[in-house]
mmCIF file of C-alpha atoms and ligand atoms in Angstrom:
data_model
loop_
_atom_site.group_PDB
_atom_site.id
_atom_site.type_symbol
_atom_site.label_atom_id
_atom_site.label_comp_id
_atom_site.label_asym_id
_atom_site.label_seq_id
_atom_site.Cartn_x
_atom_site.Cartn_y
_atom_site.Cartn_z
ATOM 1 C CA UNK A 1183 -96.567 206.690 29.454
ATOM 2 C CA UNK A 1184 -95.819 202.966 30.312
ATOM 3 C CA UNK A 1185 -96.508 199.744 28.084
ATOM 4 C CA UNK A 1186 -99.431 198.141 29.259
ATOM 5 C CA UNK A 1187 -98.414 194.469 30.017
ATOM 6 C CA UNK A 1188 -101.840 192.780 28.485
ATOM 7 C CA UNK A 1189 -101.921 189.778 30.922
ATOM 8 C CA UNK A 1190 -105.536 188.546 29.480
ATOM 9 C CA UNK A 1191 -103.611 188.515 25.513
ATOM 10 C CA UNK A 1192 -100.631 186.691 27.082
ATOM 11 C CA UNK A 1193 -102.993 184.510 28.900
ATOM 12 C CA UNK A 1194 -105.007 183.661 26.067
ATOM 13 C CA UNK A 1195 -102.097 182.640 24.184
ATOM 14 C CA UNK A 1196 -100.636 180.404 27.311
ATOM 15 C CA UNK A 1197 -103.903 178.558 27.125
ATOM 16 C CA UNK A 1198 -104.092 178.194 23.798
ATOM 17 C CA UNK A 1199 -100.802 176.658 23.688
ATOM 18 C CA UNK A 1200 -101.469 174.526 26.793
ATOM 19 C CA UNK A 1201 -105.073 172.947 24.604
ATOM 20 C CA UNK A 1202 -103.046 172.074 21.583
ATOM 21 C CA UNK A 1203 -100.778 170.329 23.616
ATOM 22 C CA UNK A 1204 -103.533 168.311 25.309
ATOM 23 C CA UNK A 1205 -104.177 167.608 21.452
ATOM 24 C CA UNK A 1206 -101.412 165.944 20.724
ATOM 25 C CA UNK A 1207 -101.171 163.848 24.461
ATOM 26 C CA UNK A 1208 -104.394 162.538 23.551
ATOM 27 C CA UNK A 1209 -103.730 162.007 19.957
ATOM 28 C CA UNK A 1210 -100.093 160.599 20.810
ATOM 29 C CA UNK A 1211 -100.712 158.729 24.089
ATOM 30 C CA UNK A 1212 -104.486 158.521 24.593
ATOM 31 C CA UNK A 1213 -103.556 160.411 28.251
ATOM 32 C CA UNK A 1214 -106.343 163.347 29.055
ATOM 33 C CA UNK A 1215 -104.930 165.738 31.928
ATOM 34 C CA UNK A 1216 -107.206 166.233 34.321
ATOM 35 C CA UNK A 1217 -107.508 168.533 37.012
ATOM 36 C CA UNK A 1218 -109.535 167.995 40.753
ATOM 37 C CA UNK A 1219 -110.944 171.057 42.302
ATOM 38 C CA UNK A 1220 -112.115 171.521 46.003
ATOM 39 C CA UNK A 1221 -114.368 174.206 47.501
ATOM 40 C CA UNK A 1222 -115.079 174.249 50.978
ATOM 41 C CA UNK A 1223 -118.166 176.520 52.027
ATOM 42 C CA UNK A 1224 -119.618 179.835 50.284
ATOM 43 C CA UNK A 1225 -116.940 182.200 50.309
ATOM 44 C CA UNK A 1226 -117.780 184.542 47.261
ATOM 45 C CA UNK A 1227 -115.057 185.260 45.791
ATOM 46 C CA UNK A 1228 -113.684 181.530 46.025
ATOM 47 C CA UNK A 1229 -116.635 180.639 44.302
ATOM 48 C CA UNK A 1230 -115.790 183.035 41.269
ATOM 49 C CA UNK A 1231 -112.291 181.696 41.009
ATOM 50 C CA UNK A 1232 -113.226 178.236 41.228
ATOM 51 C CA UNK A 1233 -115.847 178.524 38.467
ATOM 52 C CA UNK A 1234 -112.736 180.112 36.331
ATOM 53 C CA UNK A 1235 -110.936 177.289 36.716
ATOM 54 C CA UNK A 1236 -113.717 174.650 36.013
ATOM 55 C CA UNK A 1237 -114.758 176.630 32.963
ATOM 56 C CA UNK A 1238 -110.946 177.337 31.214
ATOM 57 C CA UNK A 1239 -109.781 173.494 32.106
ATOM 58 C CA UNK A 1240 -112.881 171.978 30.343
ATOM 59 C CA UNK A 1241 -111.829 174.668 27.518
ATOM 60 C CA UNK A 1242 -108.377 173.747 27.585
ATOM 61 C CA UNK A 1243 -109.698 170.337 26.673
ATOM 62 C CA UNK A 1244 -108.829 168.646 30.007
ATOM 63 C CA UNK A 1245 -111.523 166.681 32.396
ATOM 64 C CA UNK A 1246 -112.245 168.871 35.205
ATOM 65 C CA UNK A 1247 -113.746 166.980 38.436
ATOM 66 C CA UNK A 1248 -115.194 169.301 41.220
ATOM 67 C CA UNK A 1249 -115.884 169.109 44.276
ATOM 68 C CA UNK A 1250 -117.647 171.470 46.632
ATOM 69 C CA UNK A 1251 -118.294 170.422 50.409
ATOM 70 C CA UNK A 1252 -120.152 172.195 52.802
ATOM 71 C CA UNK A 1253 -118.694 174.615 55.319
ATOM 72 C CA UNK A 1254 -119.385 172.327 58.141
ATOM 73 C CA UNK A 1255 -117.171 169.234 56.788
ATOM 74 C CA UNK A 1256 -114.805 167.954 59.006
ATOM 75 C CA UNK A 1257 -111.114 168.075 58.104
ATOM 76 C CA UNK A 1258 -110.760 163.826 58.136
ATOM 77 C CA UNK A 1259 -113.655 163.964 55.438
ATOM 78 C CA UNK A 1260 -111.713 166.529 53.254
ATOM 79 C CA UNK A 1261 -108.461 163.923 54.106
ATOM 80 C CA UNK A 1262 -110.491 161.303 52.744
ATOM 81 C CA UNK A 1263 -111.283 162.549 49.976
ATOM 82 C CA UNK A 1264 -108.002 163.913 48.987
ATOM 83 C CA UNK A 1265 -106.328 160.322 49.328
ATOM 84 C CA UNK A 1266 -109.054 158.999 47.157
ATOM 85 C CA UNK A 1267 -107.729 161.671 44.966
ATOM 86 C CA UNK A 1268 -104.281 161.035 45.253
ATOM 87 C CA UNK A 1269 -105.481 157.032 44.117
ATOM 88 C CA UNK A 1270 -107.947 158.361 40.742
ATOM 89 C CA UNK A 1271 -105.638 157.625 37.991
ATOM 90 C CA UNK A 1272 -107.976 160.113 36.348
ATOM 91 C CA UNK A 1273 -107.147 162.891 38.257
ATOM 92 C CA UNK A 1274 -103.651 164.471 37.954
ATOM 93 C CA UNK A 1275 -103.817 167.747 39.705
ATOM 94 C CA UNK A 1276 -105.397 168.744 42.533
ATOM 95 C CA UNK A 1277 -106.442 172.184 43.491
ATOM 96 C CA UNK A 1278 -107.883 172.543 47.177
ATOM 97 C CA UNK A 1279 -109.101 176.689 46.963
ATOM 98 C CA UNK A 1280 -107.915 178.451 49.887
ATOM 99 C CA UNK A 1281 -108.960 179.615 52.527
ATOM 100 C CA UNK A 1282 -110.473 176.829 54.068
ATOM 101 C CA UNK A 1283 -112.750 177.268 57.272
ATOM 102 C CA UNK A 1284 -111.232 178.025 60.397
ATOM 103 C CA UNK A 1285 -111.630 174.180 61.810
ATOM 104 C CA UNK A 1286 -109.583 173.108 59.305
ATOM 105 C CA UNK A 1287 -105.593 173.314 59.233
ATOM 106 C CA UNK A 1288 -104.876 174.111 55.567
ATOM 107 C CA UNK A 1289 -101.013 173.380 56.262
ATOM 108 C CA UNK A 1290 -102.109 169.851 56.913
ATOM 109 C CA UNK A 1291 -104.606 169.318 53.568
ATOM 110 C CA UNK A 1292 -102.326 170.986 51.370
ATOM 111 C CA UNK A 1293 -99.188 168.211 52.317
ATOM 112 C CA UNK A 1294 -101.736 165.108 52.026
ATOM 113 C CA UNK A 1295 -101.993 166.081 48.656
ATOM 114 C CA UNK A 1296 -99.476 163.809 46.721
ATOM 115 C CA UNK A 1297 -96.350 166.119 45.677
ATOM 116 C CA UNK A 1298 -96.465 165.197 42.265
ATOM 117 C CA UNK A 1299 -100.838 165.611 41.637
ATOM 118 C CA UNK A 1300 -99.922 169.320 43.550
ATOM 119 C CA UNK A 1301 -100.678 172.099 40.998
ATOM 120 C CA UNK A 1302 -100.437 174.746 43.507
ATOM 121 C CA UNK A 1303 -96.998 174.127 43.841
ATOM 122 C CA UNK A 1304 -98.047 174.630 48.104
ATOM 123 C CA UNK A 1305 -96.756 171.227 49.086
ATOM 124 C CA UNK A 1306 -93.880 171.231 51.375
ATOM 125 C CA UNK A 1307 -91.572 169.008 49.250
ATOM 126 C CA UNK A 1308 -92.356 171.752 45.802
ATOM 127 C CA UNK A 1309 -91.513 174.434 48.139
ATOM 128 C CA UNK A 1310 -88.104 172.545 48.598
ATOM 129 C CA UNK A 1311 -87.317 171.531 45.399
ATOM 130 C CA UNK A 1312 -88.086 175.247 43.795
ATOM 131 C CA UNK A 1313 -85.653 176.770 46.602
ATOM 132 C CA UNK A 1314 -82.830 174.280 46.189
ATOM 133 C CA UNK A 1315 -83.210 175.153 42.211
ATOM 134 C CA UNK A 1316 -84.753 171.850 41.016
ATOM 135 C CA UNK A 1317 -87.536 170.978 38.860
ATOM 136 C CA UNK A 1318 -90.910 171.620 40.908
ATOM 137 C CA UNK A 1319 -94.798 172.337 40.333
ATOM 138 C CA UNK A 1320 -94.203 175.967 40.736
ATOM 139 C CA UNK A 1321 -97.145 178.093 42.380
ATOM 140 C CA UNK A 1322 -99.226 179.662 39.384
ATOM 141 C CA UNK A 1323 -99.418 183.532 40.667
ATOM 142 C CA UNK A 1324 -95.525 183.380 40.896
ATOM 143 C CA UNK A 1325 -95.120 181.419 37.744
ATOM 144 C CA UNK A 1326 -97.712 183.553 35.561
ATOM 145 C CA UNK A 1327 -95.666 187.125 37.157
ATOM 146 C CA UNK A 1328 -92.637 185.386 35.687
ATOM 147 C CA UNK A 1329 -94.130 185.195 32.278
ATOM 148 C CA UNK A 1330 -95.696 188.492 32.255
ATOM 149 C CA UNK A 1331 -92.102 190.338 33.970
ATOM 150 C CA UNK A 1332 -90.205 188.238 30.231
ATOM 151 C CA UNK A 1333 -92.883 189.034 27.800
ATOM 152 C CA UNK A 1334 -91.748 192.486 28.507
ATOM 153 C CA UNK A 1335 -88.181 192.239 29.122
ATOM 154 C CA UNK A 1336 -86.274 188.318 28.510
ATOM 155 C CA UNK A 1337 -82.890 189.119 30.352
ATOM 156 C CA UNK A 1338 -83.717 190.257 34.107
ATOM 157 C CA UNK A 1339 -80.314 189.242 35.482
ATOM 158 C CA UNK A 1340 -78.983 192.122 37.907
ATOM 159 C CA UNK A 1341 -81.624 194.107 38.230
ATOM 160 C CA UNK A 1342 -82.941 195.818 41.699
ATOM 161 C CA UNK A 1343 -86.629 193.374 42.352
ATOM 162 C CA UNK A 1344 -88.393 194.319 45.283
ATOM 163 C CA UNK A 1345 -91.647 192.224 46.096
ATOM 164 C CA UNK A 1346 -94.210 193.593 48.789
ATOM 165 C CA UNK A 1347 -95.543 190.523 50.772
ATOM 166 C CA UNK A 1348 -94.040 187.924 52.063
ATOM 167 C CA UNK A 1349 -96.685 185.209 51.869
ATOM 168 C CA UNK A 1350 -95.904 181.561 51.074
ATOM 169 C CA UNK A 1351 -98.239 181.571 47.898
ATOM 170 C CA UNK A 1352 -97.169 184.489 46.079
ATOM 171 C CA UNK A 1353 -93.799 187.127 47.812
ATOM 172 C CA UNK A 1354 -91.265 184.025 49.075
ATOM 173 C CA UNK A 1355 -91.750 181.574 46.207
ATOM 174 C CA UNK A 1356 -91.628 184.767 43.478
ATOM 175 C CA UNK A 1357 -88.536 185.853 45.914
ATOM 176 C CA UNK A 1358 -86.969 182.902 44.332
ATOM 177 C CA UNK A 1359 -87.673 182.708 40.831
ATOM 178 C CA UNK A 1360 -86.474 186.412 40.440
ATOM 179 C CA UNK A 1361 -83.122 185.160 42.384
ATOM 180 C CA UNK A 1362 -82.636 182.365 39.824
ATOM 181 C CA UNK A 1363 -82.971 185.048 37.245
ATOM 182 C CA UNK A 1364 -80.396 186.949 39.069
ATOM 183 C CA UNK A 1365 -82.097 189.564 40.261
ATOM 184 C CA UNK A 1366 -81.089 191.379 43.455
ATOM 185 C CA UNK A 1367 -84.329 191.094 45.325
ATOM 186 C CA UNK A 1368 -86.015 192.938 48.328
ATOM 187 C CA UNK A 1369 -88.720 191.323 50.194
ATOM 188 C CA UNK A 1370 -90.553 194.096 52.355
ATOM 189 C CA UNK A 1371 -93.561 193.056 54.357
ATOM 190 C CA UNK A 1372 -95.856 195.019 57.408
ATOM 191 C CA UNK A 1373 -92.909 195.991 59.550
ATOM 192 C CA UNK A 1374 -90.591 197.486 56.719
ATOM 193 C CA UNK A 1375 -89.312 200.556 57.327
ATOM 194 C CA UNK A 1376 -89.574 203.463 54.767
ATOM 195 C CA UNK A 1377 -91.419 201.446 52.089
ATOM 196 C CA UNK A 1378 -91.229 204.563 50.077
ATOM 197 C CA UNK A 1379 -87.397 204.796 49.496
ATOM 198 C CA UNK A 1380 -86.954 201.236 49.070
ATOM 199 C CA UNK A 1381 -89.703 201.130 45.881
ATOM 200 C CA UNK A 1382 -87.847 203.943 44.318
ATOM 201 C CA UNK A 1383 -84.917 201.698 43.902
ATOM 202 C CA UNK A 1384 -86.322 198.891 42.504
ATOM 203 C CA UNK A 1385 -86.113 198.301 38.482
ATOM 204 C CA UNK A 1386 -88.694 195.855 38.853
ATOM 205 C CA UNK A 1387 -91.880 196.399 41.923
ATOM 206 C CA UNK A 1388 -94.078 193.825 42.162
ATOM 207 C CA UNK A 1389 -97.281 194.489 45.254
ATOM 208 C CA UNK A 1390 -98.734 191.261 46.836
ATOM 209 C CA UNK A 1391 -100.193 192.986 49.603
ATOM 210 C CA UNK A 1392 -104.405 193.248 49.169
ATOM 211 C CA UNK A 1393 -104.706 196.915 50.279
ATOM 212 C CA UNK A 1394 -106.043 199.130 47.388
ATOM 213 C CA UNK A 1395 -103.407 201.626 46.623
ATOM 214 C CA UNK A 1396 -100.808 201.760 48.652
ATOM 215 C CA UNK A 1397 -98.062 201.794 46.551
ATOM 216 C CA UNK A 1398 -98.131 205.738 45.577
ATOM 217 C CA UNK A 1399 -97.625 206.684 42.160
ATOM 218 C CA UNK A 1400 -94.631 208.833 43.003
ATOM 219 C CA UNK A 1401 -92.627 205.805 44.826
ATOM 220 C CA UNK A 1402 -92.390 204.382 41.153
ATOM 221 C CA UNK A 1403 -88.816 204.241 39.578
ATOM 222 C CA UNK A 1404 -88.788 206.440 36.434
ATOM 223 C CA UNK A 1405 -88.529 203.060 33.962
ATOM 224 C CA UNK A 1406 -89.569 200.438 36.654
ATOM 225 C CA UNK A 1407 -91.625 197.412 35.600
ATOM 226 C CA UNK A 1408 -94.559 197.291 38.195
ATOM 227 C CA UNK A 1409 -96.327 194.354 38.610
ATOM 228 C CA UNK A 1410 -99.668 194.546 40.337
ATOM 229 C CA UNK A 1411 -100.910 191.396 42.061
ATOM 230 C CA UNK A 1412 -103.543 193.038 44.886
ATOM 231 C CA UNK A 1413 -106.891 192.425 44.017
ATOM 232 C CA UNK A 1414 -109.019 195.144 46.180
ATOM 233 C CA UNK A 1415 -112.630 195.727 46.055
ATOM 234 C CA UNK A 1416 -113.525 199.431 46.381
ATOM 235 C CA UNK A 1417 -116.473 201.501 45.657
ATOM 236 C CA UNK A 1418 -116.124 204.011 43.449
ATOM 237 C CA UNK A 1419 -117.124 208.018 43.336
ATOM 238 C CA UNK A 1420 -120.284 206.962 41.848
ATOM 239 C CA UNK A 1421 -120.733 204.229 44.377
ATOM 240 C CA UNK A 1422 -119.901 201.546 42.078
ATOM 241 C CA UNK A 1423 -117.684 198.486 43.472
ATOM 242 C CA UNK A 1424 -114.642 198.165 41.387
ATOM 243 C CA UNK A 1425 -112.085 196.035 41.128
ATOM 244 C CA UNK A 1426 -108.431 197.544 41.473
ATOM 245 C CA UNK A 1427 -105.020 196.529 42.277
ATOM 246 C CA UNK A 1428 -102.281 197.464 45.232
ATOM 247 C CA UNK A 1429 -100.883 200.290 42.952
ATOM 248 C CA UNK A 1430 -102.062 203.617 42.338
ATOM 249 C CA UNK A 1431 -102.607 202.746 38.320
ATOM 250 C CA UNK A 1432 -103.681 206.340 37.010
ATOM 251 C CA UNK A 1433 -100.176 207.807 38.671
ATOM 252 C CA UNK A 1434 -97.507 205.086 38.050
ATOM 253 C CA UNK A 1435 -98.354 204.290 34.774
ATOM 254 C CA UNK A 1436 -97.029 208.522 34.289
ATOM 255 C CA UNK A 1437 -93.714 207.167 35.422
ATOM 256 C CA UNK A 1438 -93.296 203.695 35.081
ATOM 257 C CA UNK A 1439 -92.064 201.813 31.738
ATOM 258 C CA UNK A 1440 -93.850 198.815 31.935
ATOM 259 C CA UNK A 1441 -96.971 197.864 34.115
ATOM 260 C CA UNK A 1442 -99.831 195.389 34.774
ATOM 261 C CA UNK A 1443 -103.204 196.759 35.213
ATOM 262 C CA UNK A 1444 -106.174 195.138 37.735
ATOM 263 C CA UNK A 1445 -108.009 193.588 36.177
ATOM 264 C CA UNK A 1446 -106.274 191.917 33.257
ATOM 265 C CA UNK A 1447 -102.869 191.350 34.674
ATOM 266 C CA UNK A 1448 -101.900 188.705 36.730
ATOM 267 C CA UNK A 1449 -105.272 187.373 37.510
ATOM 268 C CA UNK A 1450 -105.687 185.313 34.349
ATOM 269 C CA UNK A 1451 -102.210 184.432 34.091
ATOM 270 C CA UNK A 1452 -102.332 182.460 37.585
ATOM 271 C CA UNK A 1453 -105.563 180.740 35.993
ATOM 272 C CA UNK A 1454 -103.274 180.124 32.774
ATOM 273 C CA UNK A 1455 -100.643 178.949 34.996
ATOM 274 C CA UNK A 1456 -102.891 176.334 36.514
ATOM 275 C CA UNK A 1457 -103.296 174.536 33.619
ATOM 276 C CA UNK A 1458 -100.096 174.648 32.282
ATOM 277 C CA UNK A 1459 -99.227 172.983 35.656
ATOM 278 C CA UNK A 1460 -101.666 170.234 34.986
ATOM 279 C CA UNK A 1461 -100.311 169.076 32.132
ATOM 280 C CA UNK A 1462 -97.101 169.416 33.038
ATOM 281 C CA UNK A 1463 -98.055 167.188 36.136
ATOM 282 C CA UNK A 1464 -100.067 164.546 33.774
ATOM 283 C CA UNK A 1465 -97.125 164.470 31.410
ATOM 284 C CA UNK A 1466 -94.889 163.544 34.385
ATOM 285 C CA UNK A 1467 -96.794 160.923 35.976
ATOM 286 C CA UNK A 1468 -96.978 158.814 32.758
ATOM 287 C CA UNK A 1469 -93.512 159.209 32.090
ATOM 288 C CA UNK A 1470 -94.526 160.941 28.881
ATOM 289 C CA UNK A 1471 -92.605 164.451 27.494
ATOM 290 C CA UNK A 1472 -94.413 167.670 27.573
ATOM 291 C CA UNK A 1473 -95.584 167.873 23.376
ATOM 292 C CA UNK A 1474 -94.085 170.831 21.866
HETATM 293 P P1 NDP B 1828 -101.327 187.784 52.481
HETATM 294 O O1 NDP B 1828 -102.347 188.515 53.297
HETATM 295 O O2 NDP B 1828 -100.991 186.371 52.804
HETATM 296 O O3 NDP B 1828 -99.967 188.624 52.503
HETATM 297 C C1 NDP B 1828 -99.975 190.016 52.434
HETATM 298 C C2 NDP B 1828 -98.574 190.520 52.642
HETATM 299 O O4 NDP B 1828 -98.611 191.945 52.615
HETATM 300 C C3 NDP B 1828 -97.957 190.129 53.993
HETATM 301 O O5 NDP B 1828 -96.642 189.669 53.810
HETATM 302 C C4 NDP B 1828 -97.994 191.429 54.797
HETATM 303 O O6 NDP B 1828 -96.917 191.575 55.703
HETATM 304 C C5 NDP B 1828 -97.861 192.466 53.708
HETATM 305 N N1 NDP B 1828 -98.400 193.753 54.146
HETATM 306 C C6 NDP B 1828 -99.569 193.996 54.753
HETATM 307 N N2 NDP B 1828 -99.683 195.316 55.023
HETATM 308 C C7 NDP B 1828 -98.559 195.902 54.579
HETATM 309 C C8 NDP B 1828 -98.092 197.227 54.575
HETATM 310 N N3 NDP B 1828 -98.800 198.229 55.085
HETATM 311 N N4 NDP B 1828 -96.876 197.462 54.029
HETATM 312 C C9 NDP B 1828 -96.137 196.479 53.512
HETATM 313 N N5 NDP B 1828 -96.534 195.177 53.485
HETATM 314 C C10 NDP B 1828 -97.742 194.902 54.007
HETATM 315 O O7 NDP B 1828 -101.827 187.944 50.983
HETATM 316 P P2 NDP B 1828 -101.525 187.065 49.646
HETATM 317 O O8 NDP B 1828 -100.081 187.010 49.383
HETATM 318 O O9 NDP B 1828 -102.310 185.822 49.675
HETATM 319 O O10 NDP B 1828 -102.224 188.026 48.574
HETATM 320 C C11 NDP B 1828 -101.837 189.367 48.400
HETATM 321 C C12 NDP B 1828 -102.780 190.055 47.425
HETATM 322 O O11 NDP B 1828 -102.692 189.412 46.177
HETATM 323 C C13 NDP B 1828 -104.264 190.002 47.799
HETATM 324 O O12 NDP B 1828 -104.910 191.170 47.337
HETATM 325 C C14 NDP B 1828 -104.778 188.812 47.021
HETATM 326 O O13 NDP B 1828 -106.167 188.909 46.751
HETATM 327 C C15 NDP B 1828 -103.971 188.963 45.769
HETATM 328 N N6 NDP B 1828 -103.792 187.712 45.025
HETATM 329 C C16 NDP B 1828 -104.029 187.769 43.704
HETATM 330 C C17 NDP B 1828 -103.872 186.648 42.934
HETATM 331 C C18 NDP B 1828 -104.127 186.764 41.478
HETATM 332 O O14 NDP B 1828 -104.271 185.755 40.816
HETATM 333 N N7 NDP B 1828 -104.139 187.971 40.904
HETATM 334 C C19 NDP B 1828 -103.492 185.348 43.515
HETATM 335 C C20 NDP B 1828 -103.149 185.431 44.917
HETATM 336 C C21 NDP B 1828 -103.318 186.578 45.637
HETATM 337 P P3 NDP B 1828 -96.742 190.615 57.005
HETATM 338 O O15 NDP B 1828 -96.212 189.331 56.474
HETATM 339 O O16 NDP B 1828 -95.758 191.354 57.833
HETATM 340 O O17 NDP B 1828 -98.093 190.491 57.617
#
C-alpha cells in the first residue's frame, strides 16, 4: 500500500512557519505582509477559495484586504484598481482569482499587476525569471507539489516526471521546477498519444487535468510517486457530491509508493504556498531578509 502524502499536516506546518516569521518582521522591522485579493462575480467555487485565503492570511497574522466586484465591472475599473494596488504601500501581494468574466482579458490584468506585489507568480516577467533559473514569485500549486514531491523523497535528480496538463498555472511552470531538480520530464496534454504507456514509465506522475479519474489505477508505476492536482466534483453511488481528484485513488494507491489524496493534498498546500509568497514578496520590497 502507498504512503499517504498528508498535504493538510505539511500545510499546517508551512503556515505555521510562515506566522512566526511574520512575528519576528513585525517584532524586528515593524513591516506587516499583507496580501490584496480580487473576486470578480459569483462563481462558486472562486468564492470558496477566496474565503480560504482571506481566512488563513488573517491567521497567518498578515492584513488581508479584499475586494469583490461585480460581474458586470469593466476591465479599466479592475485596471484601476490594480494600479491603486500596485501604489498601497500596505499591500504587498496581490491575488486577482481566476477566471475572470469573459469581457475581461485576464492576460492583460494579470501583467498590470506589478512583478514584484505578484503572488501568483502569473506575471510575464516571473514566468521568465523561473525559466531562465532565477529567483522569481513562483506559482503556489507548482511550488506547494514541490514541497509535497521532497517531504517524501529530498533527492529527485534523474528520475522519469511526467506531468498531465500543460497549463500556464500549474503543468509548464511545474515542467520547470522538476527540470531544475533534474528530473527527466514528460509533459502530455489532450492530443498525447498512448497516455497509458507513457504513465507507466514515470517514477514520479503528477495529473493537472480536471477530469475525475482518468488516470487508471493500473497505468501507475509499481513505486511511482503520484501527485493528484484535479479537483472534480462527482456524485456519488448514494447521490452524494464528492470531491475527488484526476486519479483513480482506491486503485493506485495498490501500486503506487507514495501518493496525494483529494482532498488533503495539494489543495491546501497552494493556499500555504500563497502566503509563503507574500512574505517572501513583503520581505523583498523593504529590502529586509526572509526571518529564519
Ligand atoms: P486547464 O484546463 O487549464 O488544463 C488542463 C490540461 O489538461 C490541458 O493541458 C489539457 O490539454 C489537458 N487535458 C485535457 N484532457 C486531457 C486528456 N483527455 N488527456 C490528457 N490531457 C488532457 O486546467 P488547470 O491546469 O487550471 O487545472 C487542472 C486541474 O487542477 C483542475 O481540476 C483544477 O481544478 C485543478 N487545480 C487544482 C488546484 C489546487 O490547488 N489543488 C490549483 C489549480 C488547479 P490541452 O492543453 O491539450 O487542452
Amino acid at each position: 500500500m502507498a504512503r499517504l502524502i498528508d498535504g493538510k499536516a505539511l500545510a499546517a506546518n508551512l503556515r505555521q512557519s510562515v506566522s512566526e516569521k511574520v512575528e519576528l518582521l513585525k517584532a524586528e522591522h515593524g513591516l506587516i505582509p499583507g496580501l490584496a485579493v480580487v473576486l470578480v462575480g459569483d462563481n462558486d467555487a472562486s468564492q470558496v477559495y477566496v474565503r480560504n485565503k482571506i481566512i488563513q492570511t488573517s491567521q497567518a497574522g498578515m492584513n488581508s484586504f479584499h475586494n469583490k466586484l461585480a460581474a458586470g465591472v469593466t476591465e479599466s475599473e479592475l485596471l484601476d484598481l490594480i494600479e491603486r494596488m500596485n501604489a498601497d504601500p500596505l499591500v504587498h501581494g496581490i491575488l486577482v482569482q481566476l477566471p475572470l468574466p469573459d469581457h475581461i482579458n485576464a492576460e492583460i490584468v494579470i501583467n498590470s499587476i506589478l512583478p514584484q506585489k505578484d503572488v501568483d507568480g502569473f506575471h510575464a516577467l516571473n514566468v521568465g525569471l523561473l525559466n531562465i533559473g532565477m529567483d522569481s514569485l513562483i506559482p503556489c500549486t507548482p511550488l506547494g507539489c514541490m514541497q509535497l514531491l521532497k517531504s517524501n523523497d529530498e533527492d529527485l535528480s534523474g528520475k522519469n516526471a511526467v506531468i498531465i496538463g500543460r497549463s500556464n498555472i500549474v503543468g509548464k511552470p511545474l515542467a520547470t521546477l522538476l527540470l531544475q531538480e533534474n528530473c527527466t520530464v514528460t509533459i502530455a496534454h489532450s492530443r498525447t498519444r498512448d497516455l497509458k504507456t507513457i504513465c507507466q514509465q514515470a517514477d514520479i506522475l503528477v495529473s493537472a487535468v480536471g477530469k475525475a479519474h482518468i488516470v487508471k489505477g493500473h497505468w501507475v508505476k509499481p513505486g511511482a510517486t503520484v501527485i493528484d492536482v484535479g479537483i472534480n466534483r462527482i456524485k456519488s453511488e448514494t447521490g452524494k457530491s464528492q470531491l475527488v481528484g484526476d486519479i483513480e485513488f482506491a486503485e493506485a494507491e495498490k501500486v503506487a509508493g507514495a501518493i496525494t489524496p483529494v482532498p488533503g493534498g495539494v489543495g491546501p498546500m497552494t493556499i500555504a504556498s500563497l502566503l509563503q509568497n507574500t512574505l517572501k514578496a513583503a520581505c523583498s520590497q523593504h529590502e529586509v531578509r526572509i526571518p529564519e
